[in-house]
CSV table of C-alpha atoms and ligand atoms in Angstrom, one decimal:
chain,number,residue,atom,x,y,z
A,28,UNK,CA,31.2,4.3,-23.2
A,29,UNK,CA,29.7,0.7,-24.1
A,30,UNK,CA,32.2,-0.7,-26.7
A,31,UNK,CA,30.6,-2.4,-29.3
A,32,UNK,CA,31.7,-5.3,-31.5
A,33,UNK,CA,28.9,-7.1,-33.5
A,34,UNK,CA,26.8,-5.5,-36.3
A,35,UNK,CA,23.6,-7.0,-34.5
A,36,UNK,CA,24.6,-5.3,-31.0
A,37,UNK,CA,25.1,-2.2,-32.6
A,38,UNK,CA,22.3,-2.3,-34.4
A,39,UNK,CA,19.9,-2.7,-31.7
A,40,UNK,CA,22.0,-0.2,-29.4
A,41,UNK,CA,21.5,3.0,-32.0
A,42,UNK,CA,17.7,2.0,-32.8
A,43,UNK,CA,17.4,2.5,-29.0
A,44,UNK,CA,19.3,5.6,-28.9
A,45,UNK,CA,17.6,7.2,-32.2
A,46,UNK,CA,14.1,6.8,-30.4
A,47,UNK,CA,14.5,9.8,-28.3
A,48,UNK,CA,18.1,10.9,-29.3
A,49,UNK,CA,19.8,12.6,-32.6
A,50,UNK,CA,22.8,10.5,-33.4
A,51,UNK,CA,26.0,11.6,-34.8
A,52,UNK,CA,28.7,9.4,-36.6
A,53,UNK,CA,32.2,9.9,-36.6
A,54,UNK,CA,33.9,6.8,-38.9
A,55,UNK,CA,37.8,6.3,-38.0
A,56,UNK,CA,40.3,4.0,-38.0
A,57,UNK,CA,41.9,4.6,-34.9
A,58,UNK,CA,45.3,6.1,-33.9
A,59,UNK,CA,42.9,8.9,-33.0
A,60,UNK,CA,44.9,12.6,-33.0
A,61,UNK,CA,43.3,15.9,-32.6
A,62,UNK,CA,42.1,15.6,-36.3
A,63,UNK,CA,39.8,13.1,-35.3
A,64,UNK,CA,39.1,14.4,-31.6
A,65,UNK,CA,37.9,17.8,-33.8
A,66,UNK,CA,35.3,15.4,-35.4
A,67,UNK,CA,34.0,14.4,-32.0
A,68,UNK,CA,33.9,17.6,-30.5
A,69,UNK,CA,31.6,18.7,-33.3
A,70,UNK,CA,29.3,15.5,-33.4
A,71,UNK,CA,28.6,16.3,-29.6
A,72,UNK,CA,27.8,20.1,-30.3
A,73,UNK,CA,25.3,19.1,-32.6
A,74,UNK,CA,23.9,15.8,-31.7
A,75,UNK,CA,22.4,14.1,-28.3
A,76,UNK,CA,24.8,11.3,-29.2
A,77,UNK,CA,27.8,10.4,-30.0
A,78,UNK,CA,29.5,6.8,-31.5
A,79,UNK,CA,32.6,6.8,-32.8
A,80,UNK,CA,33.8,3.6,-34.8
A,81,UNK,CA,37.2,1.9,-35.0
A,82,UNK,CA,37.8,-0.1,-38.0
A,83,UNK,CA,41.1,-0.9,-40.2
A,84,UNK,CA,39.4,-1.7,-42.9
A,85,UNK,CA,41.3,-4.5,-45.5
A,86,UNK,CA,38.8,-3.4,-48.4
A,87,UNK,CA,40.4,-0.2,-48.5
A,88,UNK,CA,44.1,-1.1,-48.7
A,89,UNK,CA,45.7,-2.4,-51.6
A,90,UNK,CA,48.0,-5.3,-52.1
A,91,UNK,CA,51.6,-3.5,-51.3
A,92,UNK,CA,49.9,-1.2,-48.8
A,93,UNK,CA,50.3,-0.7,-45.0
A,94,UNK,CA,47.1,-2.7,-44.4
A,95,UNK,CA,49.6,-4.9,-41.5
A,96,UNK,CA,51.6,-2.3,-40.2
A,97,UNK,CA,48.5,0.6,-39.7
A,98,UNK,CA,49.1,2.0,-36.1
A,99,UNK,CA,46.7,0.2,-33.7
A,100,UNK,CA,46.4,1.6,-30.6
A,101,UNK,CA,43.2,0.4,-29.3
A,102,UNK,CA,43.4,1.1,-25.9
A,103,UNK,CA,44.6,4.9,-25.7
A,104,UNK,CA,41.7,5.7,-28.7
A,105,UNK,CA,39.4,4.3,-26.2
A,106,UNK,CA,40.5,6.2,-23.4
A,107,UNK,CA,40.6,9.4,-25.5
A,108,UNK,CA,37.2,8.8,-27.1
A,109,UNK,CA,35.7,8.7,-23.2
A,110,UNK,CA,37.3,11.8,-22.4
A,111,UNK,CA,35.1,13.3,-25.3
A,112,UNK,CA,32.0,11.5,-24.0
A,113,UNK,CA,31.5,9.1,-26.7
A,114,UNK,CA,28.9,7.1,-25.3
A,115,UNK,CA,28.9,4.1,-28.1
A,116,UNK,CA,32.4,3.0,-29.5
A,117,UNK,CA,32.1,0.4,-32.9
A,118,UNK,CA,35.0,-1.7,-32.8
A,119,UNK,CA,34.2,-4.7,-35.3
A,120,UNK,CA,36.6,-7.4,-36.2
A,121,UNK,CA,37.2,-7.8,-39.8
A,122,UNK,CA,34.9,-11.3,-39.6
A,123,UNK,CA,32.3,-9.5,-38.3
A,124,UNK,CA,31.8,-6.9,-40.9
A,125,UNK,CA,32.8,-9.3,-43.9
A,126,UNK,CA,31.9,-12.9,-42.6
A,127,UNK,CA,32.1,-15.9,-45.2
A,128,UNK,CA,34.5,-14.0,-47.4
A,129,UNK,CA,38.0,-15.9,-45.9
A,130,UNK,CA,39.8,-12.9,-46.4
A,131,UNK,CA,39.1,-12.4,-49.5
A,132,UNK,CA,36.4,-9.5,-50.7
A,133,UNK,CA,32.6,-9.8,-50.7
A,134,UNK,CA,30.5,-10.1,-52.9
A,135,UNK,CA,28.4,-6.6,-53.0
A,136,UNK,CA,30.8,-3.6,-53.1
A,137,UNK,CA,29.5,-0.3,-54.3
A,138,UNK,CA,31.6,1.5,-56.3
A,139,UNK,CA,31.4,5.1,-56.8
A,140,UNK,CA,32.6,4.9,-60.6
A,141,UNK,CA,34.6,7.9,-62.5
A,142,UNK,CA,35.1,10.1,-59.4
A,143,UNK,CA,37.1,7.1,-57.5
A,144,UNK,CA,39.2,6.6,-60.5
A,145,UNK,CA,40.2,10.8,-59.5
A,146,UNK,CA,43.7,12.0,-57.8
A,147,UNK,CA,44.2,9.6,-55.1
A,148,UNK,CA,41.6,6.9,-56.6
A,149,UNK,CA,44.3,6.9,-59.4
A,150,UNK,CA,46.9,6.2,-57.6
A,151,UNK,CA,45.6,3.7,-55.1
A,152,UNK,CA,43.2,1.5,-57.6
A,153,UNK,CA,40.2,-0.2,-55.8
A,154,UNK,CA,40.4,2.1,-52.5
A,155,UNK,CA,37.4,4.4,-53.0
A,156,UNK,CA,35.3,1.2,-53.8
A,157,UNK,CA,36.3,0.0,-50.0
A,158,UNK,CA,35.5,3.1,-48.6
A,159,UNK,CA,32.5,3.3,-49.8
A,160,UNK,CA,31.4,0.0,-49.5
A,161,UNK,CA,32.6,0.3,-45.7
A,162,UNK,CA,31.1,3.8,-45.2
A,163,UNK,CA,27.8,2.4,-46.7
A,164,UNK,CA,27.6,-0.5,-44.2
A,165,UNK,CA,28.2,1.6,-41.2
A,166,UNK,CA,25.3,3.8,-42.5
A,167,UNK,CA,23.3,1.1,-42.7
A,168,UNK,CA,23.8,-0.1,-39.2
A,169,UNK,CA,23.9,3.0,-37.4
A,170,UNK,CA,21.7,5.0,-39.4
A,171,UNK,CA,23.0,8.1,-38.1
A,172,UNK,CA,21.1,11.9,-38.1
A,173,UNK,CA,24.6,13.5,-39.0
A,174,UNK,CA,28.1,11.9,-40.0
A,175,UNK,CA,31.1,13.7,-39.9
A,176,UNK,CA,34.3,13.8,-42.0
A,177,UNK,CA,37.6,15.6,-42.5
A,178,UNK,CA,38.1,18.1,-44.6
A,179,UNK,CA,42.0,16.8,-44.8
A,180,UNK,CA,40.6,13.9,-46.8
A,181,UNK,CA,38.8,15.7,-49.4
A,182,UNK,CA,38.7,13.6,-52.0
A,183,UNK,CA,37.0,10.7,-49.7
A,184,UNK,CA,34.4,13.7,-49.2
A,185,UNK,CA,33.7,14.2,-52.7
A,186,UNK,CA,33.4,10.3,-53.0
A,187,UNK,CA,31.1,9.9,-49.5
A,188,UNK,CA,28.8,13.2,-50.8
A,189,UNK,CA,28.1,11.6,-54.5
A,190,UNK,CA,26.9,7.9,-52.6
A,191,UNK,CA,24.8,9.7,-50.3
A,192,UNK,CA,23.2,11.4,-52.7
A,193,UNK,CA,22.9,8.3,-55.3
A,194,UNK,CA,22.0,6.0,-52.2
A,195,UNK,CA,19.6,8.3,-50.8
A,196,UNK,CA,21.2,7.9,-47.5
A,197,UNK,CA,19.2,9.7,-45.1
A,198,UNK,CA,21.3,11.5,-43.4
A,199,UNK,CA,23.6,14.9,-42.9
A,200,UNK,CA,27.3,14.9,-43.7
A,201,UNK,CA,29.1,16.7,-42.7
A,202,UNK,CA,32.6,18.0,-43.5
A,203,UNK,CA,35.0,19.6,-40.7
A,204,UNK,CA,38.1,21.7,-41.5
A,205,UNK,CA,41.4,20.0,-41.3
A,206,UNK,CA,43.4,20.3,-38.4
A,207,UNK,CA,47.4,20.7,-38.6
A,208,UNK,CA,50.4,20.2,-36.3
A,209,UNK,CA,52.2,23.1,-34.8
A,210,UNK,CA,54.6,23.0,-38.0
A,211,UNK,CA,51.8,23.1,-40.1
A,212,UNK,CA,52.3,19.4,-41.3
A,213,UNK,CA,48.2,18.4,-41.7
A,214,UNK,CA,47.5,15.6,-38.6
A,215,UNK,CA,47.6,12.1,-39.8
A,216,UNK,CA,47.9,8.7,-38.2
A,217,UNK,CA,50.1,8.0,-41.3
A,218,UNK,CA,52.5,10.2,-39.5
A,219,UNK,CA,53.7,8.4,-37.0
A,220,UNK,CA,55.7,6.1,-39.5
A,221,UNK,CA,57.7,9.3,-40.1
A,222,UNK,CA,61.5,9.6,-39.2
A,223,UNK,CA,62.7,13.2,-38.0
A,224,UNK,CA,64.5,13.1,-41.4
A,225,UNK,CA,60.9,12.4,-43.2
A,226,UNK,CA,59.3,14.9,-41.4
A,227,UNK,CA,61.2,18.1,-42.6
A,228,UNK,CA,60.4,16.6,-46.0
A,229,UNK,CA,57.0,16.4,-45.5
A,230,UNK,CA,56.4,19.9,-44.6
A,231,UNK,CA,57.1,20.3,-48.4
A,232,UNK,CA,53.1,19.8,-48.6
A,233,UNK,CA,52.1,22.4,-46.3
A,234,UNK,CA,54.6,25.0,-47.6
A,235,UNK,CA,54.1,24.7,-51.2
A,236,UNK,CA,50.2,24.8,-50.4
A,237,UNK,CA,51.0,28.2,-48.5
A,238,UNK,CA,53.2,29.5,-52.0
A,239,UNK,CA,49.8,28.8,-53.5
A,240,UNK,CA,47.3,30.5,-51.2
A,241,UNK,CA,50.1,33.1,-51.0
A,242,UNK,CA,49.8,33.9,-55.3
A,243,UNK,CA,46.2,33.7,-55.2
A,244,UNK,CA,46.1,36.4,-52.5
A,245,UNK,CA,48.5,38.3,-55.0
A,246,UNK,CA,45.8,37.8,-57.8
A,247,UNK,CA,47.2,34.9,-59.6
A,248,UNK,CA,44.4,32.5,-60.9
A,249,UNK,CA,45.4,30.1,-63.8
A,250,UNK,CA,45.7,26.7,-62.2
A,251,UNK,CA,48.9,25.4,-64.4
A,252,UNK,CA,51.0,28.5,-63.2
A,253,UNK,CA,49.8,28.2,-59.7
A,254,UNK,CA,50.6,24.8,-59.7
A,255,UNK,CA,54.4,25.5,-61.4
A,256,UNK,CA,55.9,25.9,-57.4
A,257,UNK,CA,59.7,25.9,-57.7
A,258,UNK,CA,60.4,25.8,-54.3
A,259,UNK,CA,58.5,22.3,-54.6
A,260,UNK,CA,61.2,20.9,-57.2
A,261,UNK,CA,64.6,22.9,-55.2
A,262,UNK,CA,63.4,21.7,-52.0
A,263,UNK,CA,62.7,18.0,-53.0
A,264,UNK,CA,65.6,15.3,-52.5
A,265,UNK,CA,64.9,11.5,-53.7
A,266,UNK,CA,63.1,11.0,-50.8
A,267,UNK,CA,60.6,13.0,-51.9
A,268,UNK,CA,58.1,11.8,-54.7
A,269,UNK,CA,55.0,13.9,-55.7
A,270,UNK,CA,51.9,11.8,-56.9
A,271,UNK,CA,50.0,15.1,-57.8
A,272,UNK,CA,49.4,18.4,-57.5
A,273,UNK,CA,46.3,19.8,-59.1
A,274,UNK,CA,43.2,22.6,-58.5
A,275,UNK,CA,39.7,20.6,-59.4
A,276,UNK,CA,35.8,21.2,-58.8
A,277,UNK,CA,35.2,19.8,-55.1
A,278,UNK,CA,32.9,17.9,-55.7
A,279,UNK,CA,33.6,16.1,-59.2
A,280,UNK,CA,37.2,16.1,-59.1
A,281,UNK,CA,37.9,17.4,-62.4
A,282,UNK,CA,40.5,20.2,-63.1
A,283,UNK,CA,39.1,23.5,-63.3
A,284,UNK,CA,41.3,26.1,-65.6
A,285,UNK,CA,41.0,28.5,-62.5
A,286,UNK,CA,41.6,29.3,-59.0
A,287,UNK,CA,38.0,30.2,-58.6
A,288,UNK,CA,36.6,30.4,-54.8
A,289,UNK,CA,36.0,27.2,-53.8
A,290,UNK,CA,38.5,25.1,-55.4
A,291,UNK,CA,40.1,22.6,-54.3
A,292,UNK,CA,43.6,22.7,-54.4
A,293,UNK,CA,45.2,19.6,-53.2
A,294,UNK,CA,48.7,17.6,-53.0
A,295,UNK,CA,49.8,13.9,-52.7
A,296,UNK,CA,53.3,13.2,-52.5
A,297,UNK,CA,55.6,9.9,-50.9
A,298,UNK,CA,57.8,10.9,-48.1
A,299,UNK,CA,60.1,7.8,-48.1
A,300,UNK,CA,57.7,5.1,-47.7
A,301,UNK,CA,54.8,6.9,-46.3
A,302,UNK,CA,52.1,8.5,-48.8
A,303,UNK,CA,51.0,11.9,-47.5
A,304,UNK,CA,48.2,14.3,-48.7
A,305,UNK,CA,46.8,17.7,-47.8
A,306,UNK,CA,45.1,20.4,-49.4
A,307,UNK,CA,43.2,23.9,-48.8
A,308,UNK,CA,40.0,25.3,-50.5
A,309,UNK,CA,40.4,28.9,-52.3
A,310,UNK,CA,38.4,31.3,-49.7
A,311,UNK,CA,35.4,31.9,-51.1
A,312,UNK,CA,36.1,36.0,-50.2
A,313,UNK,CA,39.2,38.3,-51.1
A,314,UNK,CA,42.6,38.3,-48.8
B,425,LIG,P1,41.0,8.0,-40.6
B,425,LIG,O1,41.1,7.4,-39.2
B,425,LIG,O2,42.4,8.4,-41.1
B,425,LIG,O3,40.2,7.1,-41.5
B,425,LIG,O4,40.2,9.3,-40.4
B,425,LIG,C1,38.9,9.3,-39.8
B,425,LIG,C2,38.3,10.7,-40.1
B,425,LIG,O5,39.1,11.7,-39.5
B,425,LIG,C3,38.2,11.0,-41.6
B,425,LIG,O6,37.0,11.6,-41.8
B,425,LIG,C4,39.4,11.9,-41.8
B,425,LIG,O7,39.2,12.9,-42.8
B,425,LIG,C5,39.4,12.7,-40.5
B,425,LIG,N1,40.7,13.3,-40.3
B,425,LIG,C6,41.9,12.6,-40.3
B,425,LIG,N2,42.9,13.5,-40.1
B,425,LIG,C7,42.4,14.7,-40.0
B,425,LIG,C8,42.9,16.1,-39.8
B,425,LIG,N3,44.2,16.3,-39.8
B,425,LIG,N4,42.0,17.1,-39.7
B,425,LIG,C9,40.6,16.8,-39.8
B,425,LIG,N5,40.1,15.6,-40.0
B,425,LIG,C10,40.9,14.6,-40.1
């Protein structure tokens, strides 16, 4: 795997690759899991090539965020990521993809407007506008045939779909379904800051998203009674704050009235310190 860390290396490697090779992009931020390893696995099933990037980005974290404390763990990603046959690994340093900006932001930053103001957007002001803008600079430097994302982040989907289609990004992407833990907690590298304590908590997510799918099986479609859990209030202690939980259109973000197939039904709540999302799309066929 040739590890990569300047924008004009990189550059030059994929225009060599895309000559005779389809490339597929999988974006990260390292403390890779199996959430991310089931991103890889599909890139290399559908593409000659595979590069991966690693990049904490600053833009995307906000002031009292965990921008310092984000799990790095450079050299097992790496190791991990060659197991999968990466064969190009994107590891830039902060300077390299912002240089001249002293910390601070840059000038051009695209921002997605209404939808990144949506559910998590709300809550964490200014973080959809670093995504994207980071998103759109790796597209410009790899220029990718196919990019893959995670389902488990599917308001970042929404977000990514609506600037590839107002960019005119040339390219596929492509969402893969969200991978859990044994205990059904969805896989994040977020969870590693989680004491045992926090993680009972946490499976509060997961099971009130199963109560959900559980009532739409049993034919129960308006989206304020679905959302009504109780076991969601019993089951919470302080330590336990929910941010929302709410049943929009995919791929605006706005509420929709109805559990309709396709829906996105999704849930952000603070375990202790740690913010925590997950959600689940309505099957599009009956139980
Ligand atoms: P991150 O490193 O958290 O920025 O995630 C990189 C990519 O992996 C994003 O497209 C995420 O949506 C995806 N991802 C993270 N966790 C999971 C998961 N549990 N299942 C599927 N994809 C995931």
């Amino acid at each position: 795997m040739k590890i990569i860390r300047t924008v004009r290396a990189m550059q030059q490697v994929c225009r060599d690759a895309r000559r005779t090779a389809t490339l597929g992009l999988v974006p990260t931020m390292g403390a890779l899991h199996d959430g991310h390893l089931s991103l890889i696995r599909r890139a290399s099933g559908e593409n000659d090539v595979v590069a991966a990037s690693i990049f904490v980005n600053p833009l995307q974290f906000g002031p009292n965020e965990d921008l310092e404390k984000y799990p790095r763990t450079f050299e097992d990603d790496c190791a991990q990521l060659e197991r999968e046959g990466v064969a190009i690994l994107f590891a830039p340093s902060p300077d390299e993809m912002y240089p001249q900006t002293n910390g601070q932001k840059p000038q051009t930053m695209i921002d997605p407007g209404a939808i990144a103001t949506r559910l998590d957007g709300a809550y964490r002001p200014g973080h959809f506008v670093g995504v994207a803008t980071v998103v759109a600079k790796l597209f410009h430097i790899i220029q990718p045939d196919r990019a893959y994302f995670g389902q488990k982040d599917a308001v970042q989907l929404a977000v990514l779909r609506q600037i590839v289609r107002d960019l005119d990004f040339d390219l596929e992407l492509i969402a893969c379904p969200l991978v859990r833990d044994k205990d059904g907690l969805a896989l994040s590298s977020r969870n590693r800051y989680l004491s045992a304590e926090d993680r009972k908590t946490a499976l509060i997510l997961s099971r009130t998203l199963i109560a959900m799918q559980d009532d739409i099986r049993k034919g129960i479609r308006d989206s304020h009674r679905l959302c009504r859990q109780p076991h969601l209030l019993r089951e919470a202690d302080e330590s336990f704050k929910l941010e929302y939980l709410c049943i929009v259109d995919p791929n605006t973000l706005l509420p929709v009235s109805e559990a309709v197939p396709g829906a996105l039904v999704a849930i952000a709540a603070r375990v202790g310190e740690t913010r925590l999302i997950d959600n689940f799309l309505v099957a599009e066929v009956g139980p």
